[in-house]
PDB file of C-alpha atoms in Angstrom:
ATOM      1  CA  MET F   1     -42.028  -3.390-147.091  1.00 69.00           C
ATOM      2  CA  ILE F   2     -41.691  -0.773-144.334  1.00 78.00           C
ATOM      3  CA  ILE F   3     -44.222  -1.036-141.516  1.00 78.00           C
ATOM      4  CA  GLU F   4     -45.152   0.977-138.455  1.00 77.00           C
ATOM      5  CA  HIS F   5     -47.640   0.146-135.710  1.00 73.00           C
ATOM      6  CA  CYS F   6     -50.254   2.880-135.441  1.00 74.00           C
ATOM      7  CA  THR F   7     -52.306   1.027-132.828  1.00 75.00           C
ATOM      8  CA  ASP F   8     -52.438  -2.534-131.548  1.00 74.00           C
ATOM      9  CA  ALA F   9     -54.947  -3.314-134.275  1.00 81.00           C
ATOM     10  CA  GLU F  10     -53.633  -1.241-137.210  1.00 83.00           C
ATOM     11  CA  ILE F  11     -50.381  -1.131-139.171  1.00 81.00           C
ATOM     12  CA  SER F  12     -49.281   1.483-141.674  1.00 84.00           C
ATOM     13  CA  CYS F  13     -47.000   0.229-144.446  1.00 80.00           C
ATOM     14  CA  ARG F  14     -45.147   1.407-147.531  1.00 77.00           C
ATOM     15  CA  PHE F  15     -44.405  -1.029-150.338  1.00 75.00           C
ATOM     16  CA  LEU F  16     -41.179  -0.333-152.257  1.00 73.00           C
ATOM     17  CA  GLN F  17     -40.353  -2.455-155.295  1.00 65.00           C
ATOM     18  CA  VAL F  18     -36.822  -2.346-156.676  1.00 61.00           C
ATOM     19  CA  GLN F  19     -36.694  -1.602-160.387  1.00 54.00           C
ATOM     20  CA  PRO F  20     -34.018  -3.271-162.537  1.00 53.00           C
ATOM     21  CA  GLY F  21     -30.987  -1.308-163.665  1.00 49.00           C
ATOM     22  CA  THR F  22     -27.582  -1.877-165.187  1.00 45.00           C
ATOM     23  CA  ASP F  23     -25.896  -1.262-161.843  1.00 49.00           C
ATOM     24  CA  ASP F  24     -26.770  -0.443-158.238  1.00 51.00           C
ATOM     25  CA  ARG F  25     -26.729   3.318-158.909  1.00 49.00           C
ATOM     26  CA  SER F  26     -29.282   3.103-161.739  1.00 44.00           C
ATOM     27  CA  ARG F  27     -31.757   0.991-159.822  1.00 46.00           C
ATOM     28  CA  GLN F  28     -34.842   2.749-158.533  1.00 55.00           C
ATOM     29  CA  PHE F  29     -37.782   2.100-156.237  1.00 57.00           C
ATOM     30  CA  GLU F  30     -41.348   1.816-157.545  1.00 60.00           C
ATOM     31  CA  GLU F  31     -43.369   3.527-154.808  1.00 62.00           C
ATOM     32  CA  SER F  32     -46.813   3.775-156.387  1.00 61.00           C
ATOM     33  CA  ALA F  33     -47.638   0.063-156.535  1.00 69.00           C
ATOM     34  CA  ASP F  34     -49.656  -2.154-154.224  1.00 74.00           C
ATOM     35  CA  CYS F  35     -48.702  -5.662-153.184  1.00 76.00           C
ATOM     36  CA  GLY F  36     -51.556  -7.154-151.222  1.00 73.00           C
ATOM     37  CA  ASN F  37     -49.731 -10.444-150.709  1.00 72.00           C
ATOM     38  CA  SER F  38     -46.795  -8.635-149.091  1.00 76.00           C
ATOM     39  CA  MET F  39     -49.165  -6.600-146.942  1.00 79.00           C
ATOM     40  CA  ILE F  40     -50.866  -9.748-145.676  1.00 77.00           C
ATOM     41  CA  ALA F  41     -47.484 -11.423-145.156  1.00 74.00           C
ATOM     42  CA  ALA F  42     -46.430  -8.421-143.035  1.00 77.00           C
ATOM     43  CA  ALA F  43     -49.584  -8.809-140.972  1.00 77.00           C
ATOM     44  CA  VAL F  44     -48.853 -12.518-140.517  1.00 72.00           C
ATOM     45  CA  ALA F  45     -45.318 -11.693-139.354  1.00 72.00           C
ATOM     46  CA  CYS F  46     -46.661  -9.162-136.847  1.00 75.00           C
ATOM     47  CA  VAL F  47     -49.096 -11.659-135.406  1.00 68.00           C
ATOM     48  CA  ALA F  48     -46.190 -13.836-134.246  1.00 61.00           C
ATOM     49  CA  ALA F  49     -45.025 -11.120-131.876  1.00 58.00           C
ATOM     50  CA  ARG F  50     -48.402  -9.850-130.694  1.00 59.00           C
ATOM     51  CA  PRO F  51     -51.355 -11.894-131.939  1.00 55.00           C
ATOM     52  CA  PRO F  52     -54.645  -9.982-132.071  1.00 58.00           C
ATOM     53  CA  VAL F  53     -57.738 -11.587-133.557  1.00 69.00           C
ATOM     54  CA  ARG F  54     -57.901  -8.900-136.236  1.00 80.00           C
ATOM     55  CA  LEU F  55     -55.282  -6.637-137.732  1.00 83.00           C
ATOM     56  CA  THR F  56     -55.724  -3.899-140.344  1.00 86.00           C
ATOM     57  CA  ILE F  57     -52.844  -2.938-142.633  1.00 83.00           C
ATOM     58  CA  VAL F  58     -52.955   0.212-144.782  1.00 85.00           C
ATOM     59  CA  ASN F  59     -50.619   1.209-147.618  1.00 82.00           C
ATOM     60  CA  SER F  60     -49.877   4.844-146.784  1.00 80.00           C
ATOM     61  CA  ALA F  61     -48.863   5.579-150.401  1.00 77.00           C
ATOM     62  CA  THR F  62     -51.943   4.225-152.189  1.00 76.00           C
ATOM     63  CA  GLY F  63     -54.618   3.942-149.497  1.00 76.00           C
ATOM     64  CA  LEU F  64     -55.205   0.209-150.032  1.00 78.00           C
ATOM     65  CA  ARG F  65     -56.689  -1.168-146.804  1.00 82.00           C
ATOM     66  CA  ILE F  66     -56.758  -4.861-145.903  1.00 82.00           C
ATOM     67  CA  ASP F  67     -58.522  -6.222-142.825  1.00 83.00           C
ATOM     68  CA  THR F  68     -57.025  -9.545-141.791  1.00 81.00           C
ATOM     69  CA  HIS F  69     -58.555 -12.108-139.457  1.00 77.00           C
ATOM     70  CA  PHE F  70     -56.338 -14.766-137.897  1.00 74.00           C
ATOM     71  CA  GLY F  71     -57.190 -18.294-136.905  1.00 69.00           C
ATOM     72  CA  ASP F  72     -55.137 -20.440-134.549  1.00 67.00           C
ATOM     73  CA  THR F  73     -51.968 -18.463-133.724  1.00 63.00           C
ATOM     74  CA  SER F  74     -50.453 -21.342-131.725  1.00 66.00           C
ATOM     75  CA  THR F  75     -49.433 -23.250-134.854  1.00 63.00           C
ATOM     76  CA  ARG F  76     -46.487 -22.878-137.191  1.00 62.00           C
ATOM     77  CA  HIS F  77     -48.734 -21.730-140.036  1.00 62.00           C
ATOM     78  CA  VAL F  78     -51.272 -19.092-139.077  1.00 63.00           C
ATOM     79  CA  PRO F  79     -54.551 -19.316-141.044  1.00 67.00           C
ATOM     80  CA  VAL F  80     -55.565 -15.936-142.469  1.00 71.00           C
ATOM     81  CA  GLU F  81     -58.682 -14.562-144.112  1.00 73.00           C
ATOM     82  CA  ALA F  82     -58.814 -11.033-145.460  1.00 74.00           C
ATOM     83  CA  ASP F  83     -61.228  -8.408-146.701  1.00 76.00           C
ATOM     84  CA  VAL F  84     -60.196  -5.556-148.936  1.00 73.00           C
ATOM     85  CA  THR F  85     -61.858  -2.187-148.502  1.00 65.00           C
ATOM     86  CA  PRO F  86     -61.958  -0.998-152.117  1.00 60.00           C
ATOM     87  CA  ARG F  87     -61.510   2.652-152.917  1.00 65.00           C
ATOM     88  CA  PHE F  88     -63.968   2.078-155.747  1.00 71.00           C
ATOM     89  CA  HIS F  89     -67.210   1.405-153.861  1.00 70.00           C
ATOM     90  CA  GLY F  90     -70.183   2.583-155.898  1.00 79.00           C
ATOM     91  CA  GLN F  91     -68.289   2.921-159.197  1.00 85.00           C
ATOM     92  CA  ARG F  92     -68.945   1.130-162.475  1.00 86.00           C
ATOM     93  CA  PRO F  93     -66.433  -1.498-163.661  1.00 86.00           C
ATOM     94  CA  GLU F  94     -65.906   0.183-167.053  1.00 87.00           C
ATOM     95  CA  SER F  95     -64.585   3.300-165.292  1.00 87.00           C
ATOM     96  CA  PHE F  96     -61.349   1.418-164.579  1.00 85.00           C
ATOM     97  CA  THR F  97     -60.277   1.097-168.212  1.00 88.00           C
ATOM     98  CA  LEU F  98     -57.040   3.048-168.535  1.00 86.00           C
ATOM     99  CA  PRO F  99     -57.174   6.326-170.496  1.00 77.00           C
ATOM    100  CA  GLY F 100     -56.475   6.013-174.186  1.00 73.00           C
ATOM    101  CA  SER F 101     -57.495   2.363-174.430  1.00 77.00           C
ATOM    102  CA  ASP F 102     -60.757   0.598-175.141  1.00 76.00           C
ATOM    103  CA  ALA F 103     -62.062  -2.360-173.144  1.00 81.00           C
ATOM    104  CA  CYS F 104     -60.667  -4.553-175.899  1.00 83.00           C
ATOM    105  CA  TRP F 105     -57.571  -2.969-177.391  1.00 86.00           C
ATOM    106  CA  LYS F 106     -54.823  -4.594-179.450  1.00 87.00           C
ATOM    107  CA  VAL F 107     -51.290  -4.480-178.094  1.00 85.00           C
ATOM    108  CA  ASP F 108     -48.616  -5.947-180.355  1.00 82.00           C
ATOM    109  CA  GLY F 109     -51.487  -7.471-182.356  1.00 87.00           C
ATOM    110  CA  THR F 110     -53.028  -9.245-179.327  1.00 93.00           C
ATOM    111  CA  PRO F 111     -56.434  -8.266-177.875  1.00 94.00           C
ATOM    112  CA  THR F 112     -55.936  -6.946-174.351  1.00 94.00           C
ATOM    113  CA  THR F 113     -57.750  -5.027-171.647  1.00 94.00           C
ATOM    114  CA  LEU F 114     -55.830  -2.257-169.889  1.00 93.00           C
ATOM    115  CA  LEU F 115     -57.236  -1.178-166.560  1.00 90.00           C
ATOM    116  CA  LYS F 116     -56.385  -0.147-163.049  1.00 87.00           C
ATOM    117  CA  ALA F 117     -58.521  -1.572-160.282  1.00 84.00           C
ATOM    118  CA  ALA F 118     -55.481  -2.119-158.068  1.00 81.00           C
ATOM    119  CA  ASN F 119     -52.168  -1.842-159.913  1.00 84.00           C
ATOM    120  CA  PRO F 120     -52.283  -1.000-163.633  1.00 89.00           C
ATOM    121  CA  TYR F 121     -52.723  -4.342-165.416  1.00 92.00           C
ATOM    122  CA  VAL F 122     -52.702  -5.704-168.943  1.00 94.00           C
ATOM    123  CA  ILE F 123     -55.248  -8.544-169.088  1.00 95.00           C
ATOM    124  CA  VAL F 124     -54.762 -11.060-171.910  1.00 96.00           C
ATOM    125  CA  ARG F 125     -56.985 -14.042-172.594  1.00 96.00           C
ATOM    126  CA  ALA F 126     -55.162 -17.369-172.943  1.00 95.00           C
ATOM    127  CA  ALA F 127     -57.177 -18.225-176.066  1.00 95.00           C
ATOM    128  CA  ASP F 128     -55.885 -15.071-177.771  1.00 96.00           C
ATOM    129  CA  LEU F 129     -52.363 -16.351-177.133  1.00 95.00           C
ATOM    130  CA  ASP F 130     -53.284 -19.808-178.525  1.00 94.00           C
ATOM    131  CA  VAL F 131     -52.588 -21.187-175.065  1.00 92.00           C
ATOM    132  CA  ALA F 132     -54.676 -23.877-173.372  1.00 91.00           C
ATOM    133  CA  VAL F 133     -56.140 -23.094-169.971  1.00 89.00           C
ATOM    134  CA  GLU F 134     -54.124 -26.043-168.582  1.00 87.00           C
ATOM    135  CA  THR F 135     -50.953 -24.019-169.249  1.00 89.00           C
ATOM    136  CA  LEU F 136     -52.026 -21.614-166.508  1.00 87.00           C
ATOM    137  CA  ARG F 137     -51.684 -24.456-164.007  1.00 83.00           C
ATOM    138  CA  LYS F 138     -48.166 -25.444-165.060  1.00 85.00           C
ATOM    139  CA  PRO F 139     -45.147 -24.294-163.037  1.00 84.00           C
ATOM    140  CA  ASP F 140     -43.326 -23.207-166.220  1.00 87.00           C
ATOM    141  CA  PRO F 141     -45.239 -21.685-169.158  1.00 88.00           C
ATOM    142  CA  GLY F 142     -42.225 -21.872-171.460  1.00 90.00           C
ATOM    143  CA  ALA F 143     -39.767 -19.288-172.785  1.00 92.00           C
ATOM    144  CA  LEU F 144     -41.711 -18.445-175.971  1.00 93.00           C
ATOM    145  CA  LEU F 145     -44.884 -17.501-174.069  1.00 94.00           C
ATOM    146  CA  LEU F 146     -42.931 -15.493-171.490  1.00 93.00           C
ATOM    147  CA  ASP F 147     -41.116 -13.584-174.237  1.00 93.00           C
ATOM    148  CA  ARG F 148     -44.415 -12.759-175.939  1.00 93.00           C
ATOM    149  CA  LEU F 149     -45.955 -11.547-172.673  1.00 94.00           C
ATOM    150  CA  ARG F 150     -42.941  -9.350-171.934  1.00 91.00           C
ATOM    151  CA  ARG F 151     -43.236  -7.822-175.417  1.00 91.00           C
ATOM    152  CA  ILE F 152     -46.956  -7.099-174.921  1.00 93.00           C
ATOM    153  CA  ARG F 153     -46.243  -5.501-171.547  1.00 91.00           C
ATOM    154  CA  ARG F 154     -43.503  -3.276-173.008  1.00 89.00           C
ATOM    155  CA  HIS F 155     -45.848  -2.104-175.794  1.00 90.00           C
ATOM    156  CA  ALA F 156     -48.534  -1.310-173.221  1.00 90.00           C
ATOM    157  CA  ALA F 157     -46.032   0.574-171.045  1.00 89.00           C
ATOM    158  CA  ARG F 158     -45.020   2.781-173.987  1.00 88.00           C
ATOM    159  CA  HIS F 159     -48.683   3.426-174.796  1.00 85.00           C
ATOM    160  CA  LEU F 160     -49.233   4.587-171.208  1.00 85.00           C
ATOM    161  CA  GLY F 161     -46.098   6.771-171.239  1.00 86.00           C
ATOM    162  CA  LEU F 162     -44.306   4.653-168.634  1.00 83.00           C
ATOM    163  CA  PRO F 163     -40.514   4.190-168.677  1.00 77.00           C
ATOM    164  CA  GLY F 164     -39.110   0.879-169.831  1.00 68.00           C
ATOM    165  CA  SER F 165     -37.571   0.299-166.403  1.00 70.00           C
ATOM    166  CA  SER F 166     -40.973   0.365-164.681  1.00 76.00           C
ATOM    167  CA  GLU F 167     -42.637  -2.861-163.597  1.00 79.00           C
ATOM    168  CA  LEU F 168     -45.973  -1.203-164.366  1.00 85.00           C
ATOM    169  CA  PRO F 169     -48.255  -2.083-165.956  1.00 90.00           C
ATOM    170  CA  LYS F 170     -48.190  -5.672-164.757  1.00 91.00           C
ATOM    171  CA  ILE F 171     -49.557  -8.415-166.982  1.00 94.00           C
ATOM    172  CA  ALA F 172     -51.972 -11.268-166.285  1.00 94.00           C
ATOM    173  CA  VAL F 173     -53.231 -14.137-168.434  1.00 95.00           C
ATOM    174  CA  ALA F 174     -56.757 -15.351-167.695  1.00 93.00           C
ATOM    175  CA  GLU F 175     -59.190 -17.879-169.102  1.00 93.00           C
ATOM    176  CA  TRP F 176     -62.613 -19.292-168.275  1.00 91.00           C
ATOM    177  CA  THR F 177     -62.653 -23.028-167.660  1.00 85.00           C
ATOM    178  CA  ALA F 178     -65.465 -25.302-168.786  1.00 84.00           C
ATOM    179  CA  ALA F 179     -66.739 -25.227-165.200  1.00 81.00           C
ATOM    180  CA  GLY F 180     -67.043 -21.441-165.287  1.00 82.00           C
ATOM    181  CA  VAL F 181     -63.984 -20.661-163.140  1.00 81.00           C
ATOM    182  CA  LEU F 182     -61.912 -17.672-164.243  1.00 88.00           C
ATOM    183  CA  THR F 183     -58.338 -18.870-163.806  1.00 87.00           C
ATOM    184  CA  ALA F 184     -55.473 -16.366-163.832  1.00 90.00           C
ATOM    185  CA  ARG F 185     -51.677 -16.276-163.656  1.00 91.00           C
ATOM    186  CA  THR F 186     -49.274 -13.346-163.801  1.00 90.00           C
ATOM    187  CA  VAL F 187     -45.683 -12.923-164.880  1.00 88.00           C
ATOM    188  CA  TYR F 188     -43.421 -12.216-161.908  1.00 81.00           C
ATOM    189  CA  LEU F 189     -39.647 -11.782-162.170  1.00 75.00           C
ATOM    190  CA  GLY F 190     -39.576 -13.512-165.535  1.00 81.00           C
ATOM    191  CA  ARG F 191     -41.713 -16.509-164.536  1.00 85.00           C
ATOM    192  CA  TRP F 192     -45.229 -17.404-163.409  1.00 88.00           C
ATOM    193  CA  HIS F 193     -46.107 -15.921-160.053  1.00 85.00           C
ATOM    194  CA  PRO F 194     -46.349 -18.929-157.696  1.00 79.00           C
ATOM    195  CA  HIS F 195     -49.759 -17.764-156.421  1.00 76.00           C
ATOM    196  CA  LEU F 196     -52.376 -15.191-157.371  1.00 77.00           C
ATOM    197  CA  PRO F 197     -51.320 -11.628-156.500  1.00 81.00           C
ATOM    198  CA  LEU F 198     -54.154  -9.822-154.779  1.00 80.00           C
ATOM    199  CA  SER F 199     -53.826  -6.869-157.161  1.00 83.00           C
ATOM    200  CA  ALA F 200     -54.053  -9.190-160.172  1.00 86.00           C
ATOM    201  CA  GLY F 201     -57.087 -10.945-158.748  1.00 86.00           C
ATOM    202  CA  ILE F 202     -58.900  -7.631-158.287  1.00 86.00           C
ATOM    203  CA  SER F 203     -57.993  -6.424-161.782  1.00 89.00           C
ATOM    204  CA  VAL F 204     -58.912  -9.687-163.526  1.00 90.00           C
ATOM    205  CA  ALA F 205     -62.207  -9.870-161.638  1.00 89.00           C
ATOM    206  CA  MET F 206     -62.948  -6.276-162.614  1.00 89.00           C
ATOM    207  CA  ALA F 207     -62.130  -7.041-166.264  1.00 91.00           C
ATOM    208  CA  ALA F 208     -64.710  -9.838-166.190  1.00 90.00           C
ATOM    209  CA  LEU F 209     -67.350  -7.216-165.353  1.00 89.00           C
ATOM    210  CA  VAL F 210     -66.310  -4.695-168.032  1.00 90.00           C
ATOM    211  CA  PRO F 211     -68.411  -5.004-171.219  1.00 89.00           C
ATOM    212  CA  ARG F 212     -66.360  -5.996-174.308  1.00 89.00           C
ATOM    213  CA  SER F 213     -63.247  -6.748-172.257  1.00 92.00           C
ATOM    214  CA  THR F 214     -61.150  -9.775-173.185  1.00 93.00           C
ATOM    215  CA  VAL F 215     -62.604 -11.911-170.373  1.00 93.00           C
ATOM    216  CA  PHE F 216     -66.119 -10.431-170.169  1.00 92.00           C
ATOM    217  CA  ARG F 217     -69.051 -12.786-170.009  1.00 85.00           C
ATOM    218  CA  SER F 218     -72.762 -12.080-169.664  1.00 74.00           C
ATOM    219  CA  PRO F 219     -73.541  -9.601-166.871  1.00 73.00           C
ATOM    220  CA  ARG F 220     -73.497 -11.139-163.419  1.00 76.00           C
ATOM    221  CA  ASP F 221     -73.757  -9.912-159.856  1.00 77.00           C
ATOM    222  CA  GLU F 222     -70.565 -11.543-158.607  1.00 81.00           C
ATOM    223  CA  VAL F 223     -67.292 -12.728-160.116  1.00 84.00           C
ATOM    224  CA  SER F 224     -64.720 -15.038-158.542  1.00 81.00           C
ATOM    225  CA  VAL F 225     -61.143 -15.333-159.784  1.00 83.00           C
ATOM    226  CA  SER F 226     -58.925 -18.218-158.751  1.00 76.00           C
ATOM    227  CA  ALA F 227     -55.310 -19.207-159.242  1.00 65.00           C
ATOM    228  CA  ARG F 228     -55.754 -22.946-159.431  1.00 55.00           C
ATOM    229  CA  ALA F 229     -52.106 -23.380-158.442  1.00 54.00           C
ATOM    230  CA  SER F 230     -53.115 -22.176-154.970  1.00 57.00           C
ATOM    231  CA  ASP F 231     -56.186 -21.787-152.798  1.00 59.00           C
ATOM    232  CA  ILE F 232     -56.437 -18.013-153.170  1.00 68.00           C
ATOM    233  CA  GLN F 233     -59.667 -16.595-154.564  1.00 74.00           C
ATOM    234  CA  VAL F 234     -60.739 -12.992-155.064  1.00 79.00           C
ATOM    235  CA  HIS F 235     -64.437 -12.078-155.209  1.00 79.00           C
ATOM    236  CA  LEU F 236     -66.019  -8.915-156.610  1.00 82.00           C
ATOM    237  CA  ALA F 237     -69.704  -8.207-156.133  1.00 82.00           C
ATOM    238  CA  GLN F 238     -71.833  -5.561-157.815  1.00 84.00           C
ATOM    239  CA  HIS F 239     -75.380  -4.312-157.481  1.00 83.00           C
ATOM    240  CA  ASP F 240     -77.129  -2.295-160.185  1.00 83.00           C
ATOM    241  CA  SER F 241     -73.808  -2.290-162.124  1.00 85.00           C
ATOM    242  CA  LEU F 242     -71.997  -0.611-159.200  1.00 86.00           C
ATOM    243  CA  ILE F 243     -69.157  -2.329-157.322  1.00 84.00           C
ATOM    244  CA  THR F 244     -70.251  -3.037-153.765  1.00 79.00           C
ATOM    245  CA  ARG F 245     -67.797  -5.544-152.300  1.00 77.00           C
ATOM    246  CA  CYS F 246     -64.335  -7.040-152.724  1.00 77.00           C
ATOM    247  CA  SER F 247     -63.070  -9.906-150.595  1.00 75.00           C
ATOM    248  CA  ILE F 248     -60.403 -12.597-150.533  1.00 72.00           C
ATOM    249  CA  ASN F 249     -61.088 -16.115-149.334  1.00 66.00           C
ATOM    250  CA  GLY F 250     -58.919 -19.127-148.726  1.00 57.00           C
ATOM    251  CA  LEU F 251     -55.765 -17.279-147.743  1.00 55.00           C
ATOM    252  CA  ALA F 252     -53.485 -19.428-145.607  1.00 46.00           C
ATOM    253  CA  GLY F 253     -50.332 -18.381-143.814  1.00 41.00           C
ATOM    254  CA  GLU F 254     -48.238 -21.038-145.521  1.00 40.00           C
ATOM    255  CA  LEU F 255     -48.942 -19.412-148.887  1.00 39.00           C
ATOM    256  CA  LEU F 256     -47.454 -16.109-147.781  1.00 39.00           C
ATOM    257  CA  ALA F 257     -45.225 -16.417-144.744  1.00 38.00           C
ATOM    258  CA  GLU F 258     -44.011 -19.042-142.340  1.00 41.00           C
ATOM    259  CA  VAL F 259     -44.314 -17.929-138.731  1.00 43.00           C
ATOM    260  CA  THR F 260     -42.723 -19.422-135.648  1.00 44.00           C
ATOM    261  CA  VAL F 261     -44.844 -18.499-132.636  1.00 43.00           C
ATOM    262  CA  PRO F 262     -42.834 -17.690-129.464  1.00 43.00           C
ATOM    263  CA  ALA F 263     -42.887 -20.511-126.898  1.00 43.00           C
ATOM    264  CA  GLU F 264     -44.678 -18.407-124.265  1.00 44.00           C
ATOM    265  CA  GLN F 265     -47.616 -17.997-126.644  1.00 40.00           C
ATOM    266  CA  GLN F 266     -47.967 -21.710-127.383  1.00 38.00           C
TER     267      GLN F 266
END
């Protein structure tokens, strides 16, 4: 993550993700992706040096804008809440299905939803993988499930014309619990992501609003997605079938970055 202060209250950033390669010379940077968690972590790090009440961070490559609000900056862990300014205000959820794929499209024989509401994502329902929702709360989903998810992601990448070395599209597994909570986990560096990536939360929430998608339920005005392994939740709201709001609640500094506040600020 490369950052630059534009003003005291705004930071411009560029997220660069290293792509795997056989050696250092063949490795490349993925420059077109968003990482909301990294953006918020960068904001948390900046607050240690110069703590404003609010700080906006913008990805100069993609336009993703996150407005962060900080709590008590005198503690080791700085509480953070954030609002995302979506680039898709006033659009319909189904407009985010990726070209060439239906809302429910089979990849490697598994029903999936391919869409881009943040990063390009493959959304798979846990039930379609014969996986219990409790598996999404475990620290290790097991090698067989990870191998199957990697295979689905590779098939989807080829369908979208993306190189095999690309980390896009990303893949998320989601399932509705009996209590009506849409729980999601993503694969990250060959394992479960320890928390809910902001981009995954936005994409999974959007998929819940797309008719016939793998995780669609009856039409509703608002959808919340949660990674039950953490306290992060992403909310999408719509009015008259148009997206009107996207926000993140429950973000805490200890989930993203540990900050030591200078003694003179304590």
